Amino acid sequence: MNEKVYQTLEYNKIIDKLEAHAFSQEAKKRCRQLTPMTDLTMINEAQTYTQDAFTRLIKNGSVSLSGITDVNASLQRLRIGASLSTIELLRICSLLETARRMKNYAKGKDAQAPRDSLDAMFTALEPLNTLQDEIRRCIVSEDEIADDASVKLRGIRKRIHGMNDRVHAQLNKLMAQESTRNYLQDAVVTMRGDRYCLPVKAEYKSLVPGMVHDQSSTGSTVFIEPLSVVNLNNELKSLLIEEQEEIEAILTELSNMTAEHAVTLESDYRVLVELDFIFAKAALARDYNGVAPIFNTQGKINIRKGRHPLLDAKKVVPIDIRLGEEFDLLIVTGPNTGGKTVSLKTVGLLTLMGQAGLHIPANDRSELAIFEEVFADIGDEQSIEQSLSTFSSHMKNIINILEHVNDRCLVLFDELCAGTDPTEGAALAIAILDSLHKQGVRTMATTHYSEIKVYALTADGVENACCEFDVETLSPTYRLLIGIPGKSNAFAISTKLGLPTYLVDDAKSRITTGQQNFEDLIADLEASRVTIEKERQEIEQYKAKNKNLNKMLAQKQERMDANREKLLRQANEEAAAILQEAKNFADETIRNFQKYGSTAPSMKDMERDRAAIREEIGKKQKNAADKKKENKQKNMQVPKKLRVGDQVKVLSMNLTGTVHTLPDTKGNLFVQMGILRSQVNIQDLVLIDENADVKTAKKRYEKTSSGSIKMSKSATVSTEVMLIGLTVDEAIAKLDKYLDDALLAHMPSVRVVHGKGTGALRNAVHNHLKRLSYVDSFHLGEFGEGDAGVTIVDFK
């Protein structure tokens, strides 16, 4: 693609943001070189990588790849037999630590989740833990090798420490002598060229036997190594050489170990750079809640709630844009600062981002076409150096576009043919647009020319659009409305700002009748659109309400059918048990009578058997009476929530009374029963005259429309609540009320729609849900249900 469009549509700023998310220099370079692709397979593969990394970021959190450094030069040196320095070995160790960290990060994926495109990369990583641990054990820092790197090194350093102590002891002994102390500039031990020396005054240097190693810049001090420590310093020097040789041997051994894994290290570096690049794209998508668009090769664009990624996410207004299906030329009109240019740039920039493998800030199921070229003529092209006016510069750019355009290109014009005579400019603009339209080029243009609006109304495959403007507040709403031409609203804005009415009336009288009629037609269309939009929203609300009611009715019917089957099954089982028990008892009785008939029965035994029969019959009758009483008490409803003044019955006393106090933590309360005031437990109470209370309450609520709504709340509560467009405070208040209604309606779970946006509303909803005792759990919606824009809440 032409690189000029990257600057025009600010694609380079997106790349700057992407580069900031990469850790390694090679990944940053990959980001800077990222350009839109035209092969559908390659685009889908890049989008899949980004989507899989984005999913991992959402589920497992962020991961740091900060330890990736280019080790190819070091590996090349190993191939020719060279030894690596401590810095090079530490860089290799850092690379392996990053590989280990990414390997552990991959383990955080749900074992039940299907494999994704990144699994192969994570599997290919080899952390080489043995080599990594050995380097860390031997090398403390870039300038220090650990004492435990080898037994020999530890022994050498132990001898060096002892020799240092001997040298210092000898020098301290010399400084303690009064004769020597008088010759010293300072009573300190210094080092010159790895040799311990004493600072001697220049005039006394002949009186201190030893070797002179240095002198001060003024010449007043000479640094002498006393003869008594020369041999000690020589031995120390030898030990230091031995130490350095042992360090070289350790580095050589570590280098040989590293060389054995050179191929694996090259592979780790390559895979980590690729993962760094992919996760940078995913992190960018997370910043603006991006989604993977659906691509086609038919030139169809359908952006759903698209947002310009460089605008403030809290303020930008999402727009819906279609192009390439019913029409391939879209004319956008409306007042200045209304959002026309932003809409234009949003289409172009999202197209470039999508073809580069980046997610776009839009809603799910947004579609983009694959274009070989994207051309844009936007902004002030005036050039003083080339003696070109604004119109000339734009026209030069337009000519270049017309020379290279074909039906596989996207063309964007901002204020086409402006800056010249309006009549000629409009005619020229229509000719250019009509030429592109006949070639089948997907084109989007902004304009103020009424002639182009008329052209869009009369030509097939051409559609008008406008950026909505609120005349009452003199501010744009930034909503893009397809199918309606826009107005400049110059007269309304001028009047609102205070321009005298006689001037506005005079201006209106100077436009032709045809122009006036056209503007009036546009105004009528706008009014009709607003009315239709309101009616459509009301219809959608009614549809949603009816759908919820039908769903609740179906669920209620299912519960009733299940309960009926359960009751019938239990009744059959109980009946069978009763019949079996009766049969057994009858058989036993018959056997007894047969026994008494064949022998001389004892009256005492017969009386005992009759008593047993009477006792069994009495027990069954008592159980039936108790069950009837229990059912009656259940119908009277043991109260769960009492209010002072409620009529209740105290079962243990068989008296009715009035609730005098509310229950305490143990459920005890006082009930006034005539002149008797007694403390009872709530389990010993049942509400009485409940139906009368309900009828009274119903009459009270039916006096107002709000009352009738409250009475039917529990029967018509929706399975989801919409919070999009509300502030955090408004959303939390609405959520609280909705959850109360849903809980009263005995709904097992509900769906809270908060949208993606900046994530602030989602975080506020989640924090609030954590504090609710009746909420069992909550989680984000699955893929296809709204993803991070929806939270599913389960009640206890």
PDB file of N, CA and C in Angstrom, residues 556-602:
ATOM      1  N   LYS A 556     -42.327 -21.866  34.430  1.00  0.00           N
ATOM      2  CA  LYS A 556     -43.308 -22.156  35.471  1.00  0.00           C
ATOM      3  C   LYS A 556     -44.090 -23.418  35.134  1.00  0.00           C
ATOM      4  N   GLN A 557     -44.466 -23.563  33.851  1.00  0.00           N
ATOM      5  CA  GLN A 557     -45.203 -24.743  33.426  1.00  0.00           C
ATOM      6  C   GLN A 557     -44.366 -26.005  33.604  1.00  0.00           C
ATOM      7  N   GLU A 558     -43.061 -25.893  33.286  1.00  0.00           N
ATOM      8  CA  GLU A 558     -42.171 -27.039  33.460  1.00  0.00           C
ATOM      9  C   GLU A 558     -42.085 -27.437  34.927  1.00  0.00           C
ATOM     10  N   ARG A 559     -41.974 -26.427  35.823  1.00  0.00           N
ATOM     11  CA  ARG A 559     -41.901 -26.724  37.250  1.00  0.00           C
ATOM     12  C   ARG A 559     -43.198 -27.379  37.741  1.00  0.00           C
ATOM     13  N   MET A 560     -44.331 -26.852  37.243  1.00  0.00           N
ATOM     14  CA  MET A 560     -45.618 -27.435  37.651  1.00  0.00           C
ATOM     15  C   MET A 560     -45.732 -28.881  37.188  1.00  0.00           C
ATOM     16  N   ASP A 561     -45.313 -29.157  35.926  1.00  0.00           N
ATOM     17  CA  ASP A 561     -45.380 -30.527  35.413  1.00  0.00           C
ATOM     18  C   ASP A 561     -44.477 -31.448  36.222  1.00  0.00           C
ATOM     19  N   ALA A 562     -43.278 -30.935  36.546  1.00  0.00           N
ATOM     20  CA  ALA A 562     -42.339 -31.755  37.323  1.00  0.00           C
ATOM     21  C   ALA A 562     -42.888 -32.031  38.722  1.00  0.00           C
ATOM     22  N   ASN A 563     -43.484 -31.001  39.346  1.00  0.00           N
ATOM     23  CA  ASN A 563     -44.045 -31.185  40.691  1.00  0.00           C
ATOM     24  C   ASN A 563     -45.226 -32.154  40.673  1.00  0.00           C
ATOM     25  N   ARG A 564     -46.077 -32.051  39.622  1.00  0.00           N
ATOM     26  CA  ARG A 564     -47.233 -32.953  39.531  1.00  0.00           C
ATOM     27  C   ARG A 564     -46.778 -34.403  39.404  1.00  0.00           C
ATOM     28  N   GLU A 565     -45.779 -34.627  38.572  1.00  0.00           N
ATOM     29  CA  GLU A 565     -45.265 -35.991  38.429  1.00  0.00           C
ATOM     30  C   GLU A 565     -44.662 -36.489  39.736  1.00  0.00           C
ATOM     31  N   LYS A 566     -43.957 -35.597  40.428  1.00  0.00           N
ATOM     32  CA  LYS A 566     -43.343 -35.990  41.700  1.00  0.00           C
ATOM     33  C   LYS A 566     -44.420 -36.335  42.731  1.00  0.00           C
ATOM     34  N   LEU A 567     -45.474 -35.492  42.804  1.00  0.00           N
ATOM     35  CA  LEU A 567     -46.550 -35.735  43.763  1.00  0.00           C
ATOM     36  C   LEU A 567     -47.279 -37.048  43.463  1.00  0.00           C
ATOM     37  N   LEU A 568     -47.550 -37.298  42.162  1.00  0.00           N
ATOM     38  CA  LEU A 568     -48.214 -38.530  41.792  1.00  0.00           C
ATOM     39  C   LEU A 568     -47.366 -39.748  42.147  1.00  0.00           C
ATOM     40  N   ARG A 569     -46.060 -39.626  41.893  1.00  0.00           N
ATOM     41  CA  ARG A 569     -45.170 -40.737  42.203  1.00  0.00           C
ATOM     42  C   ARG A 569     -45.134 -41.008  43.709  1.00  0.00           C
ATOM     43  N   GLN A 570     -45.042 -39.916  44.504  1.00  0.00           N
ATOM     44  CA  GLN A 570     -45.018 -40.076  45.954  1.00  0.00           C
ATOM     45  C   GLN A 570     -46.342 -40.654  46.466  1.00  0.00           C
ATOM     46  N   ALA A 571     -47.462 -40.159  45.881  1.00  0.00           N
ATOM     47  CA  ALA A 571     -48.771 -40.663  46.310  1.00  0.00           C
ATOM     48  C   ALA A 571     -48.909 -42.152  46.007  1.00  0.00           C
ATOM     49  N   ASN A 572     -48.441 -42.570  44.815  1.00  0.00           N
ATOM     50  CA  ASN A 572     -48.509 -43.988  44.459  1.00  0.00           C
ATOM     51  C   ASN A 572     -47.648 -44.836  45.387  1.00  0.00           C
ATOM     52  N   GLU A 573     -46.462 -44.322  45.699  1.00  0.00           N
ATOM     53  CA  GLU A 573     -45.582 -45.065  46.595  1.00  0.00           C
ATOM     54  C   GLU A 573     -46.189 -45.190  47.992  1.00  0.00           C
ATOM     55  N   GLU A 574     -46.774 -44.066  48.500  1.00  0.00           N
ATOM     56  CA  GLU A 574     -47.390 -44.107  49.819  1.00  0.00           C
ATOM     57  C   GLU A 574     -48.602 -45.043  49.833  1.00  0.00           C
ATOM     58  N   ALA A 575     -49.405 -44.995  48.756  1.00  0.00           N
ATOM     59  CA  ALA A 575     -50.584 -45.869  48.678  1.00  0.00           C
ATOM     60  C   ALA A 575     -50.173 -47.333  48.663  1.00  0.00           C
ATOM     61  N   ALA A 576     -49.125 -47.624  47.895  1.00  0.00           N
ATOM     62  CA  ALA A 576     -48.645 -49.009  47.836  1.00  0.00           C
ATOM     63  C   ALA A 576     -48.156 -49.466  49.209  1.00  0.00           C
ATOM     64  N   ALA A 577     -47.459 -48.578  49.901  1.00  0.00           N
ATOM     65  CA  ALA A 577     -46.954 -48.929  51.237  1.00  0.00           C
ATOM     66  C   ALA A 577     -48.110 -49.160  52.209  1.00  0.00           C
ATOM     67  N   ILE A 578     -49.145 -48.287  52.131  1.00  0.00           N
ATOM     68  CA  ILE A 578     -50.309 -48.437  53.023  1.00  0.00           C
ATOM     69  C   ILE A 578     -51.031 -49.741  52.741  1.00  0.00           C
ATOM     70  N   LEU A 579     -51.224 -50.058  51.452  1.00  0.00           N
ATOM     71  CA  LEU A 579     -51.906 -51.306  51.098  1.00  0.00           C
ATOM     72  C   LEU A 579     -51.118 -52.526  51.563  1.00  0.00           C
ATOM     73  N   GLN A 580     -49.785 -52.444  51.393  1.00  0.00           N
ATOM     74  CA  GLN A 580     -48.961 -53.563  51.830  1.00  0.00           C
ATOM     75  C   GLN A 580     -49.046 -53.749  53.340  1.00  0.00           C
ATOM     76  N   GLU A 581     -49.007 -52.601  54.061  1.00  0.00           N
ATOM     77  CA  GLU A 581     -49.093 -52.668  55.527  1.00  0.00           C
ATOM     78  C   GLU A 581     -50.455 -53.226  55.952  1.00  0.00           C
ATOM     79  N   ALA A 582     -51.536 -52.762  55.283  1.00  0.00           N
ATOM     80  CA  ALA A 582     -52.880 -53.267  55.606  1.00  0.00           C
ATOM     81  C   ALA A 582     -52.997 -54.758  55.321  1.00  0.00           C
ATOM     82  N   LYS A 583     -52.421 -55.187  54.199  1.00  0.00           N
ATOM     83  CA  LYS A 583     -52.457 -56.611  53.847  1.00  0.00           C
ATOM     84  C   LYS A 583     -51.735 -57.450  54.897  1.00  0.00           C
ATOM     85  N   ASN A 584     -50.554 -56.968  55.283  1.00  0.00           N
ATOM     86  CA  ASN A 584     -49.786 -57.716  56.291  1.00  0.00           C
ATOM     87  C   ASN A 584     -50.557 -57.816  57.615  1.00  0.00           C
ATOM     88  N   PHE A 585     -51.171 -56.690  57.991  1.00  0.00           N
ATOM     89  CA  PHE A 585     -51.921 -56.670  59.266  1.00  0.00           C
ATOM     90  C   PHE A 585     -53.139 -57.595  59.186  1.00  0.00           C
ATOM     91  N   ALA A 586     -53.820 -57.565  58.038  1.00  0.00           N
ATOM     92  CA  ALA A 586     -55.001 -58.434  57.862  1.00  0.00           C
ATOM     93  C   ALA A 586     -54.606 -59.908  57.875  1.00  0.00           C
ATOM     94  N   ASP A 587     -53.483 -60.215  57.190  1.00  0.00           N
ATOM     95  CA  ASP A 587     -53.008 -61.607  57.187  1.00  0.00           C
ATOM     96  C   ASP A 587     -52.704 -62.079  58.594  1.00  0.00           C
ATOM     97  N   GLU A 588     -52.070 -61.229  59.372  1.00  0.00           N
ATOM     98  CA  GLU A 588     -51.719 -61.584  60.751  1.00  0.00           C
ATOM     99  C   GLU A 588     -52.987 -61.808  61.580  1.00  0.00           C
ATOM    100  N   THR A 589     -53.983 -60.933  61.381  1.00  0.00           N
ATOM    101  CA  THR A 589     -55.247 -61.064  62.126  1.00  0.00           C
ATOM    102  C   THR A 589     -55.967 -62.367  61.767  1.00  0.00           C
ATOM    103  N   ILE A 590     -55.996 -62.673  60.473  1.00  0.00           N
ATOM    104  CA  ILE A 590     -56.666 -63.919  60.033  1.00  0.00           C
ATOM    105  C   ILE A 590     -55.970 -65.141  60.616  1.00  0.00           C
ATOM    106  N   ARG A 591     -54.642 -65.098  60.634  1.00  0.00           N
ATOM    107  CA  ARG A 591     -53.914 -66.228  61.212  1.00  0.00           C
ATOM    108  C   ARG A 591     -54.246 -66.391  62.683  1.00  0.00           C
ATOM    109  N   ASN A 592     -54.387 -65.285  63.408  1.00  0.00           N
ATOM    110  CA  ASN A 592     -54.729 -65.360  64.833  1.00  0.00           C
ATOM    111  C   ASN A 592     -56.109 -65.967  65.029  1.00  0.00           C
ATOM    112  N   PHE A 593     -57.101 -65.490  64.199  1.00  0.00           N
ATOM    113  CA  PHE A 593     -58.451 -66.045  64.333  1.00  0.00           C
ATOM    114  C   PHE A 593     -58.480 -67.533  64.023  1.00  0.00           C
ATOM    115  N   GLN A 594     -57.712 -67.937  62.995  1.00  0.00           N
ATOM    116  CA  GLN A 594     -57.652 -69.372  62.682  1.00  0.00           C
ATOM    117  C   GLN A 594     -57.054 -70.158  63.836  1.00  0.00           C
ATOM    118  N   LYS A 595     -56.041 -69.553  64.482  1.00  0.00           N
ATOM    119  CA  LYS A 595     -55.419 -70.221  65.625  1.00  0.00           C
ATOM    120  C   LYS A 595     -56.413 -70.344  66.782  1.00  0.00           C
ATOM    121  N   TYR A 596     -57.162 -69.218  67.011  1.00  0.00           N
ATOM    122  CA  TYR A 596     -58.139 -69.277  68.107  1.00  0.00           C
ATOM    123  C   TYR A 596     -59.277 -70.244  67.820  1.00  0.00           C
ATOM    124  N   GLY A 597     -59.605 -70.413  66.561  1.00  0.00           N
ATOM    125  CA  GLY A 597     -60.701 -71.323  66.211  1.00  0.00           C
ATOM    126  C   GLY A 597     -60.320 -72.778  66.358  1.00  0.00           C
ATOM    127  N   SER A 598     -59.095 -73.151  66.233  1.00  0.00           N
ATOM    128  CA  SER A 598     -58.649 -74.546  66.297  1.00  0.00           C
ATOM    129  C   SER A 598     -58.248 -74.973  67.692  1.00  0.00           C
ATOM    130  N   THR A 599     -58.041 -73.989  68.571  1.00  0.00           N
ATOM    131  CA  THR A 599     -57.629 -74.302  69.948  1.00  0.00           C
ATOM    132  C   THR A 599     -58.543 -73.562  70.911  1.00  0.00           C
ATOM    133  N   ALA A 600     -58.399 -73.912  72.166  1.00  0.00           N
ATOM    134  CA  ALA A 600     -59.161 -73.196  73.209  1.00  0.00           C
ATOM    135  C   ALA A 600     -58.436 -71.901  73.503  1.00  0.00           C
ATOM    136  N   PRO A 601     -58.962 -70.793  73.010  1.00  0.00           N
ATOM    137  CA  PRO A 601     -58.227 -69.527  73.156  1.00  0.00           C
ATOM    138  C   PRO A 601     -58.304 -68.997  74.580  1.00  0.00           C
ATOM    139  N   SER A 602     -57.285 -68.269  74.909  1.00  0.00           N
ATOM    140  CA  SER A 602     -57.243 -67.586  76.200  1.00  0.00           C
ATOM    141  C   SER A 602     -57.889 -66.220  76.018  1.00  0.00           C
TER     142      SER A 602
END
